[in-house]
Amino acid sequence: MLKCIAVDDEPLALRQLTGYIAKIPYLELAATFANAIDAQQFLAAHPVDLVFADINMPDLSGVDFVRSMVVRPMVIFTTAYSEYAVEGFKLDAVDYLLKPFGFADFSRAAAKANSLYELRHNRRPSEAEEPETEAEPKDKEYISVKADYKVSLVRIADIVYLESEGEYVRMHLADGSTITTLFRLKNMEAALPSDTFLRVHRSYIVNLRCIKSYVRGRIFLNDTDYVPIGENYKEAFQAYIDRNYQNL
């Protein structure tokens, strides 16, 4: 059970979050707040596992609220402005929900937080001392990753994109499944072939052969799923596009 709080200065948005949280069996709502300052005071005495926080709030923004935390729980940001998403990813947020969002999007974000929580709390005591699983050399067809107490062999061509979740990497595969492993994104970047995979954000690596389209700082991997392009990676991504595609 994940104990959580919701923070949003819009009463309607706060009611929506409250209703959605009540529908998820593994979420327990500890409190709701109309401003981040009251939430700060609550968290000082009542630690939680997960925070749903609006980014654009008066007095203290959601981003500054999270930055101020000494002990930081998992965070899912909500915002009506997509440009704020980059700030959320810089703080290693589990996810961000772009308003207006429905229950399906909320449920997927909550599931990501629950998966990360289970990984962190179900790790064997000795696992923290084990080295990261080494990926196979770049000229191999498969890489091997440790996940769920076993080593999984993953076909490189089946990896659509990789997402950093703190000390873990979530691999999104072509069949819609995911594998989450204790691995640093920079090490995964070094293991994967650079002619096929490109880091486009501090938290994302994409399979270049899976890109369907791109627009305004987003790379679409199908009609609905996309990853952000970080400011520091835009030039490299554009250079790849210019080298490989004719602009009609």
PDB file of C-alpha atoms in Angstrom:
ATOM      1  CA  MET A   1       0.000   0.000   0.000  1.00  0.00           C
ATOM      2  CA  LEU A   2       1.393   3.377  -1.042  1.00  0.00           C
ATOM      3  CA  LYS A   3       0.559   6.207   1.327  1.00  0.00           C
ATOM      4  CA  CYS A   4       0.148   9.387  -0.708  1.00  0.00           C
ATOM      5  CA  ILE A   5      -0.916  13.025  -0.631  1.00  0.00           C
ATOM      6  CA  ALA A   6      -2.337  15.262  -3.369  1.00  0.00           C
ATOM      7  CA  VAL A   7      -1.457  18.952  -3.752  1.00  0.00           C
ATOM      8  CA  ASP A   8      -3.282  21.252  -6.169  1.00  0.00           C
ATOM      9  CA  ASP A   9      -4.578  24.812  -5.837  1.00  0.00           C
ATOM     10  CA  GLU A  10      -7.515  24.088  -8.174  1.00  0.00           C
ATOM     11  CA  PRO A  11     -10.444  22.586  -6.194  1.00  0.00           C
ATOM     12  CA  LEU A  12     -11.808  20.694  -9.207  1.00  0.00           C
ATOM     13  CA  ALA A  13      -8.428  19.156  -9.980  1.00  0.00           C
ATOM     14  CA  LEU A  14      -7.981  18.185  -6.328  1.00  0.00           C
ATOM     15  CA  ARG A  15     -11.390  16.489  -6.278  1.00  0.00           C
ATOM     16  CA  GLN A  16     -10.490  14.601  -9.448  1.00  0.00           C
ATOM     17  CA  LEU A  17      -7.230  13.363  -7.920  1.00  0.00           C
ATOM     18  CA  THR A  18      -9.053  12.321  -4.755  1.00  0.00           C
ATOM     19  CA  GLY A  19     -11.589  10.340  -6.772  1.00  0.00           C
ATOM     20  CA  TYR A  20      -8.957   8.639  -8.901  1.00  0.00           C
ATOM     21  CA  ILE A  21      -6.827   7.704  -5.889  1.00  0.00           C
ATOM     22  CA  ALA A  22      -9.869   6.104  -4.245  1.00  0.00           C
ATOM     23  CA  LYS A  23     -10.231   3.790  -7.269  1.00  0.00           C
ATOM     24  CA  ILE A  24      -6.676   2.406  -7.022  1.00  0.00           C
ATOM     25  CA  PRO A  25      -6.539  -0.385  -4.409  1.00  0.00           C
ATOM     26  CA  TYR A  26      -2.833   0.026  -3.604  1.00  0.00           C
ATOM     27  CA  LEU A  27      -3.077   3.791  -2.959  1.00  0.00           C
ATOM     28  CA  GLU A  28      -3.983   5.208   0.453  1.00  0.00           C
ATOM     29  CA  LEU A  29      -4.740   8.939   0.542  1.00  0.00           C
ATOM     30  CA  ALA A  30      -3.305  10.466   3.703  1.00  0.00           C
ATOM     31  CA  ALA A  31      -4.315  14.086   3.023  1.00  0.00           C
ATOM     32  CA  THR A  32      -5.025  16.698   0.359  1.00  0.00           C
ATOM     33  CA  PHE A  33      -3.763  20.270   0.221  1.00  0.00           C
ATOM     34  CA  ALA A  34      -4.655  23.388  -1.724  1.00  0.00           C
ATOM     35  CA  ASN A  35      -1.115  24.769  -1.414  1.00  0.00           C
ATOM     36  CA  ALA A  36       2.398  23.394  -1.129  1.00  0.00           C
ATOM     37  CA  ILE A  37       3.245  25.237   2.108  1.00  0.00           C
ATOM     38  CA  ASP A  38       0.620  23.311   4.081  1.00  0.00           C
ATOM     39  CA  ALA A  39       1.801  20.101   2.421  1.00  0.00           C
ATOM     40  CA  GLN A  40       5.373  20.884   3.507  1.00  0.00           C
ATOM     41  CA  GLN A  41       4.292  21.190   7.131  1.00  0.00           C
ATOM     42  CA  PHE A  42       2.356  17.930   6.957  1.00  0.00           C
ATOM     43  CA  LEU A  43       5.267  15.983   5.470  1.00  0.00           C
ATOM     44  CA  ALA A  44       7.604  17.195   8.200  1.00  0.00           C
ATOM     45  CA  ALA A  45       5.674  15.026  10.658  1.00  0.00           C
ATOM     46  CA  HIS A  46       3.955  12.483   8.392  1.00  0.00           C
ATOM     47  CA  PRO A  47       6.202  10.845   5.785  1.00  0.00           C
ATOM     48  CA  VAL A  48       4.488   9.358   2.733  1.00  0.00           C
ATOM     49  CA  ASP A  49       5.522   7.160  -0.178  1.00  0.00           C
ATOM     50  CA  LEU A  50       4.089   9.180  -3.058  1.00  0.00           C
ATOM     51  CA  VAL A  51       3.155  12.792  -3.771  1.00  0.00           C
ATOM     52  CA  PHE A  52       0.844  14.015  -6.536  1.00  0.00           C
ATOM     53  CA  ALA A  53       1.751  17.678  -7.004  1.00  0.00           C
ATOM     54  CA  ASP A  54       0.623  20.360  -9.420  1.00  0.00           C
ATOM     55  CA  ILE A  55       3.593  22.258 -10.826  1.00  0.00           C
ATOM     56  CA  ASN A  56       2.072  25.699 -11.362  1.00  0.00           C
ATOM     57  CA  MET A  57       0.911  26.882  -7.919  1.00  0.00           C
ATOM     58  CA  PRO A  58       1.102  30.308  -6.234  1.00  0.00           C
ATOM     59  CA  ASP A  59       3.524  31.087  -3.383  1.00  0.00           C
ATOM     60  CA  LEU A  60       5.450  27.810  -3.764  1.00  0.00           C
ATOM     61  CA  SER A  61       5.504  25.913  -7.056  1.00  0.00           C
ATOM     62  CA  GLY A  62       5.354  22.157  -7.189  1.00  0.00           C
ATOM     63  CA  VAL A  63       8.942  22.025  -8.457  1.00  0.00           C
ATOM     64  CA  ASP A  64      10.272  24.177  -5.589  1.00  0.00           C
ATOM     65  CA  PHE A  65       8.124  22.179  -3.161  1.00  0.00           C
ATOM     66  CA  VAL A  66       9.806  18.943  -4.233  1.00  0.00           C
ATOM     67  CA  ARG A  67      13.266  20.518  -4.263  1.00  0.00           C
ATOM     68  CA  SER A  68      12.767  21.594  -0.658  1.00  0.00           C
ATOM     69  CA  MET A  69      12.206  18.041   0.595  1.00  0.00           C
ATOM     70  CA  VAL A  70      15.033  16.611   2.678  1.00  0.00           C
ATOM     71  CA  VAL A  71      13.637  13.085   2.384  1.00  0.00           C
ATOM     72  CA  ARG A  72      12.001  12.909  -1.019  1.00  0.00           C
ATOM     73  CA  PRO A  73       9.162  10.460  -1.687  1.00  0.00           C
ATOM     74  CA  MET A  74       8.215   9.407  -5.205  1.00  0.00           C
ATOM     75  CA  VAL A  75       6.573  12.253  -7.111  1.00  0.00           C
ATOM     76  CA  ILE A  76       4.046  12.393  -9.923  1.00  0.00           C
ATOM     77  CA  PHE A  77       3.624  15.920 -11.252  1.00  0.00           C
ATOM     78  CA  THR A  78       0.394  17.232 -12.746  1.00  0.00           C
ATOM     79  CA  THR A  79       0.383  20.289 -14.982  1.00  0.00           C
ATOM     80  CA  ALA A  80      -1.596  22.041 -17.681  1.00  0.00           C
ATOM     81  CA  TYR A  81       1.617  23.191 -19.350  1.00  0.00           C
ATOM     82  CA  SER A  82       3.757  20.639 -21.186  1.00  0.00           C
ATOM     83  CA  GLU A  83       6.836  22.891 -21.065  1.00  0.00           C
ATOM     84  CA  TYR A  84       7.042  22.311 -17.309  1.00  0.00           C
ATOM     85  CA  ALA A  85       7.558  18.579 -17.831  1.00  0.00           C
ATOM     86  CA  VAL A  86      11.303  19.034 -18.319  1.00  0.00           C
ATOM     87  CA  GLU A  87      11.632  20.479 -14.819  1.00  0.00           C
ATOM     88  CA  GLY A  88       9.773  17.472 -13.471  1.00  0.00           C
ATOM     89  CA  PHE A  89      12.109  15.008 -15.155  1.00  0.00           C
ATOM     90  CA  LYS A  90      15.129  16.869 -13.773  1.00  0.00           C
ATOM     91  CA  LEU A  91      13.858  15.978 -10.315  1.00  0.00           C
ATOM     92  CA  ASP A  92      13.544  12.277 -11.246  1.00  0.00           C
ATOM     93  CA  ALA A  93       9.777  12.373 -11.043  1.00  0.00           C
ATOM     94  CA  VAL A  94       8.135   9.002 -11.611  1.00  0.00           C
ATOM     95  CA  ASP A  95       5.847  10.560 -14.211  1.00  0.00           C
ATOM     96  CA  TYR A  96       3.940  13.691 -15.107  1.00  0.00           C
ATOM     97  CA  LEU A  97       0.291  13.982 -16.088  1.00  0.00           C
ATOM     98  CA  LEU A  98      -0.715  16.637 -18.583  1.00  0.00           C
ATOM     99  CA  LYS A  99      -4.077  18.202 -17.727  1.00  0.00           C
ATOM    100  CA  PRO A 100      -6.756  17.371 -18.557  1.00  0.00           C
ATOM    101  CA  PHE A 101      -5.965  13.698 -17.979  1.00  0.00           C
ATOM    102  CA  GLY A 102      -8.287  10.739 -17.613  1.00  0.00           C
ATOM    103  CA  PHE A 103      -8.295   7.793 -15.275  1.00  0.00           C
ATOM    104  CA  ALA A 104      -6.389   5.574 -17.732  1.00  0.00           C
ATOM    105  CA  ASP A 105      -3.388   7.940 -17.759  1.00  0.00           C
ATOM    106  CA  PHE A 106      -3.594   8.356 -13.995  1.00  0.00           C
ATOM    107  CA  SER A 107      -3.714   4.594 -13.499  1.00  0.00           C
ATOM    108  CA  ARG A 108      -0.635   4.042 -15.669  1.00  0.00           C
ATOM    109  CA  ALA A 109       1.342   6.654 -13.720  1.00  0.00           C
ATOM    110  CA  ALA A 110       0.269   5.132 -10.404  1.00  0.00           C
ATOM    111  CA  ALA A 111       1.266   1.670 -11.651  1.00  0.00           C
ATOM    112  CA  LYS A 112       4.752   2.964 -12.469  1.00  0.00           C
ATOM    113  CA  ALA A 113       5.096   4.289  -8.921  1.00  0.00           C
ATOM    114  CA  ASN A 114       3.848   0.999  -7.470  1.00  0.00           C
ATOM    115  CA  SER A 115       6.312  -1.033  -9.567  1.00  0.00           C
ATOM    116  CA  LEU A 116       9.200   1.164  -8.469  1.00  0.00           C
ATOM    117  CA  TYR A 117       8.098   0.921  -4.834  1.00  0.00           C
ATOM    118  CA  GLU A 118       7.970  -2.877  -5.010  1.00  0.00           C
ATOM    119  CA  LEU A 119      11.404  -3.070  -6.607  1.00  0.00           C
ATOM    120  CA  ARG A 120      12.933  -0.913  -3.914  1.00  0.00           C
ATOM    121  CA  HIS A 121      11.297  -2.688  -0.998  1.00  0.00           C
ATOM    122  CA  ASN A 122      11.517  -6.269  -2.238  1.00  0.00           C
ATOM    123  CA  ARG A 123      15.218  -6.175  -2.986  1.00  0.00           C
ATOM    124  CA  ARG A 124      17.211  -8.742  -1.067  1.00  0.00           C
ATOM    125  CA  PRO A 125      19.558  -7.160   1.521  1.00  0.00           C
ATOM    126  CA  SER A 126      22.622  -8.437  -0.343  1.00  0.00           C
ATOM    127  CA  GLU A 127      21.431  -7.113  -3.681  1.00  0.00           C
ATOM    128  CA  ALA A 128      22.468  -3.544  -2.903  1.00  0.00           C
ATOM    129  CA  GLU A 129      26.078  -4.765  -2.782  1.00  0.00           C
ATOM    130  CA  GLU A 130      25.904  -6.694  -6.056  1.00  0.00           C
ATOM    131  CA  PRO A 131      27.420  -5.048  -9.144  1.00  0.00           C
ATOM    132  CA  GLU A 132      25.230  -4.012 -11.999  1.00  0.00           C
ATOM    133  CA  THR A 133      24.559  -6.728 -14.532  1.00  0.00           C
ATOM    134  CA  GLU A 134      26.907  -6.249 -17.444  1.00  0.00           C
ATOM    135  CA  ALA A 135      25.257  -5.859 -20.815  1.00  0.00           C
ATOM    136  CA  GLU A 136      26.618  -7.876 -23.696  1.00  0.00           C
ATOM    137  CA  PRO A 137      29.021  -6.222 -26.189  1.00  0.00           C
ATOM    138  CA  LYS A 138      27.552  -3.952 -28.814  1.00  0.00           C
ATOM    139  CA  ASP A 139      27.975  -6.398 -31.698  1.00  0.00           C
ATOM    140  CA  LYS A 140      25.700  -8.983 -30.072  1.00  0.00           C
ATOM    141  CA  GLU A 141      22.028  -9.424 -30.922  1.00  0.00           C
ATOM    142  CA  TYR A 142      20.935  -9.665 -27.272  1.00  0.00           C
ATOM    143  CA  ILE A 143      21.782  -8.012 -23.982  1.00  0.00           C
ATOM    144  CA  SER A 144      21.409  -9.654 -20.604  1.00  0.00           C
ATOM    145  CA  VAL A 145      19.840  -7.783 -17.699  1.00  0.00           C
ATOM    146  CA  LYS A 146      19.042  -8.807 -14.157  1.00  0.00           C
ATOM    147  CA  ALA A 147      15.347  -8.375 -13.296  1.00  0.00           C
ATOM    148  CA  ASP A 148      12.971 -10.115 -10.876  1.00  0.00           C
ATOM    149  CA  TYR A 149      15.811 -12.200  -9.395  1.00  0.00           C
ATOM    150  CA  LYS A 150      16.731 -13.714 -12.763  1.00  0.00           C
ATOM    151  CA  VAL A 151      18.768 -12.767 -15.807  1.00  0.00           C
ATOM    152  CA  SER A 152      16.640 -11.898 -18.837  1.00  0.00           C
ATOM    153  CA  LEU A 153      17.965 -12.018 -22.395  1.00  0.00           C
ATOM    154  CA  VAL A 154      16.546  -9.107 -24.351  1.00  0.00           C
ATOM    155  CA  ARG A 155      16.768  -8.790 -28.125  1.00  0.00           C
ATOM    156  CA  ILE A 156      18.259  -5.370 -28.809  1.00  0.00           C
ATOM    157  CA  ALA A 157      16.019  -4.748 -31.813  1.00  0.00           C
ATOM    158  CA  ASP A 158      12.951  -5.217 -29.582  1.00  0.00           C
ATOM    159  CA  ILE A 159      13.870  -2.310 -27.307  1.00  0.00           C
ATOM    160  CA  VAL A 160      11.754   0.730 -28.228  1.00  0.00           C
ATOM    161  CA  TYR A 161      13.082   3.085 -25.570  1.00  0.00           C
ATOM    162  CA  LEU A 162      14.684   3.121 -22.145  1.00  0.00           C
ATOM    163  CA  GLU A 163      13.581   5.264 -19.227  1.00  0.00           C
ATOM    164  CA  SER A 164      15.618   6.126 -16.154  1.00  0.00           C
ATOM    165  CA  GLU A 165      13.801   5.777 -12.836  1.00  0.00           C
ATOM    166  CA  GLY A 166      16.392   6.880 -10.309  1.00  0.00           C
ATOM    167  CA  GLU A 167      18.717   3.923  -9.750  1.00  0.00           C
ATOM    168  CA  TYR A 168      16.700   1.739 -12.132  1.00  0.00           C
ATOM    169  CA  VAL A 169      16.155   1.602 -15.890  1.00  0.00           C
ATOM    170  CA  ARG A 170      12.821   0.587 -17.369  1.00  0.00           C
ATOM    171  CA  MET A 171      13.082  -1.011 -20.816  1.00  0.00           C
ATOM    172  CA  HIS A 172       9.989  -0.576 -23.009  1.00  0.00           C
ATOM    173  CA  LEU A 173       9.754  -3.392 -25.546  1.00  0.00           C
ATOM    174  CA  ALA A 174       8.034  -3.720 -28.911  1.00  0.00           C
ATOM    175  CA  ASP A 175       5.384  -6.125 -27.576  1.00  0.00           C
ATOM    176  CA  GLY A 176       4.243  -3.533 -25.016  1.00  0.00           C
ATOM    177  CA  SER A 177       5.923  -5.219 -22.050  1.00  0.00           C
ATOM    178  CA  THR A 178       8.528  -3.611 -19.798  1.00  0.00           C
ATOM    179  CA  ILE A 179      11.541  -4.841 -17.861  1.00  0.00           C
ATOM    180  CA  THR A 180      12.897  -2.849 -14.937  1.00  0.00           C
ATOM    181  CA  THR A 181      16.464  -3.495 -13.873  1.00  0.00           C
ATOM    182  CA  LEU A 182      18.979  -2.104 -11.396  1.00  0.00           C
ATOM    183  CA  PHE A 183      21.173  -0.352 -13.935  1.00  0.00           C
ATOM    184  CA  ARG A 184      22.376   3.169 -14.709  1.00  0.00           C
ATOM    185  CA  LEU A 185      21.197   4.742 -17.923  1.00  0.00           C
ATOM    186  CA  LYS A 186      24.695   5.923 -18.840  1.00  0.00           C
ATOM    187  CA  ASN A 187      25.977   2.344 -18.648  1.00  0.00           C
ATOM    188  CA  MET A 188      23.092   1.130 -20.788  1.00  0.00           C
ATOM    189  CA  GLU A 189      23.901   3.882 -23.278  1.00  0.00           C
ATOM    190  CA  ALA A 190      27.500   2.622 -23.487  1.00  0.00           C
ATOM    191  CA  ALA A 191      26.349  -0.972 -24.029  1.00  0.00           C
ATOM    192  CA  LEU A 192      23.864  -0.305 -26.848  1.00  0.00           C
ATOM    193  CA  PRO A 193      24.908   0.305 -30.471  1.00  0.00           C
ATOM    194  CA  SER A 194      25.250   4.060 -31.039  1.00  0.00           C
ATOM    195  CA  ASP A 195      24.072   3.818 -34.647  1.00  0.00           C
ATOM    196  CA  THR A 196      20.688   2.549 -33.430  1.00  0.00           C
ATOM    197  CA  PHE A 197      20.180   4.125 -30.012  1.00  0.00           C
ATOM    198  CA  LEU A 198      20.421   7.799 -29.085  1.00  0.00           C
ATOM    199  CA  ARG A 199      20.100   9.532 -25.756  1.00  0.00           C
ATOM    200  CA  VAL A 200      17.582  12.332 -26.244  1.00  0.00           C
ATOM    201  CA  HIS A 201      17.020  13.333 -22.614  1.00  0.00           C
ATOM    202  CA  ARG A 202      18.824  12.817 -19.325  1.00  0.00           C
ATOM    203  CA  SER A 203      16.153  10.201 -18.556  1.00  0.00           C
ATOM    204  CA  TYR A 204      15.532   8.650 -21.996  1.00  0.00           C
ATOM    205  CA  ILE A 205      17.274   6.667 -24.729  1.00  0.00           C
ATOM    206  CA  VAL A 206      15.319   5.851 -27.894  1.00  0.00           C
ATOM    207  CA  ASN A 207      15.684   3.228 -30.586  1.00  0.00           C
ATOM    208  CA  LEU A 208      16.097   5.422 -33.670  1.00  0.00           C
ATOM    209  CA  ARG A 209      14.431   2.806 -35.864  1.00  0.00           C
ATOM    210  CA  CYS A 210      11.254   3.063 -33.787  1.00  0.00           C
ATOM    211  CA  ILE A 211      10.727   6.815 -34.226  1.00  0.00           C
ATOM    212  CA  LYS A 212       7.461   7.562 -36.012  1.00  0.00           C
ATOM    213  CA  SER A 213       7.474  11.367 -35.827  1.00  0.00           C
ATOM    214  CA  TYR A 214       8.697  14.331 -33.800  1.00  0.00           C
ATOM    215  CA  VAL A 215       7.346  17.781 -32.992  1.00  0.00           C
ATOM    216  CA  ARG A 216       8.033  20.592 -30.490  1.00  0.00           C
ATOM    217  CA  GLY A 217      10.462  18.764 -28.256  1.00  0.00           C
ATOM    218  CA  ARG A 218       8.728  15.377 -28.406  1.00  0.00           C
ATOM    219  CA  ILE A 219       9.596  12.138 -30.159  1.00  0.00           C
ATOM    220  CA  PHE A 220       6.610   9.917 -30.943  1.00  0.00           C
ATOM    221  CA  LEU A 221       7.203   6.175 -30.971  1.00  0.00           C
ATOM    222  CA  ASN A 222       3.619   5.410 -32.012  1.00  0.00           C
ATOM    223  CA  ASP A 223       0.402   7.411 -32.268  1.00  0.00           C
ATOM    224  CA  THR A 224       0.233   8.091 -28.522  1.00  0.00           C
ATOM    225  CA  ASP A 225       3.530   7.307 -26.759  1.00  0.00           C
ATOM    226  CA  TYR A 226       6.259   9.913 -26.817  1.00  0.00           C
ATOM    227  CA  VAL A 227       9.391  10.942 -24.936  1.00  0.00           C
ATOM    228  CA  PRO A 228      10.688  14.489 -24.388  1.00  0.00           C
ATOM    229  CA  ILE A 229      13.797  15.853 -26.067  1.00  0.00           C
ATOM    230  CA  GLY A 230      16.035  17.541 -23.501  1.00  0.00           C
ATOM    231  CA  GLU A 231      17.523  20.944 -24.244  1.00  0.00           C
ATOM    232  CA  ASN A 232      21.055  19.543 -24.112  1.00  0.00           C
ATOM    233  CA  TYR A 233      20.196  16.800 -26.610  1.00  0.00           C
ATOM    234  CA  LYS A 234      18.251  18.716 -29.271  1.00  0.00           C
ATOM    235  CA  GLU A 235      21.313  19.500 -31.366  1.00  0.00           C
ATOM    236  CA  ALA A 236      22.460  15.874 -31.526  1.00  0.00           C
ATOM    237  CA  PHE A 237      18.974  14.682 -32.405  1.00  0.00           C
ATOM    238  CA  GLN A 238      18.581  17.277 -35.152  1.00  0.00           C
ATOM    239  CA  ALA A 239      21.998  16.333 -36.525  1.00  0.00           C
ATOM    240  CA  TYR A 240      20.847  12.707 -36.755  1.00  0.00           C
ATOM    241  CA  ILE A 241      17.686  13.769 -38.618  1.00  0.00           C
ATOM    242  CA  ASP A 242      19.675  15.986 -41.006  1.00  0.00           C
ATOM    243  CA  ARG A 243      22.150  13.180 -41.765  1.00  0.00           C
ATOM    244  CA  ASN A 244      19.591  10.473 -42.384  1.00  0.00           C
ATOM    245  CA  TYR A 245      16.440  12.071 -43.765  1.00  0.00           C
ATOM    246  CA  GLN A 246      15.677  14.347 -46.654  1.00  0.00           C
ATOM    247  CA  ASN A 247      13.602  17.331 -45.595  1.00  0.00           C
ATOM    248  CA  LEU A 248      10.797  17.705 -48.131  1.00  0.00           C
TER     249      LEU A 248
END
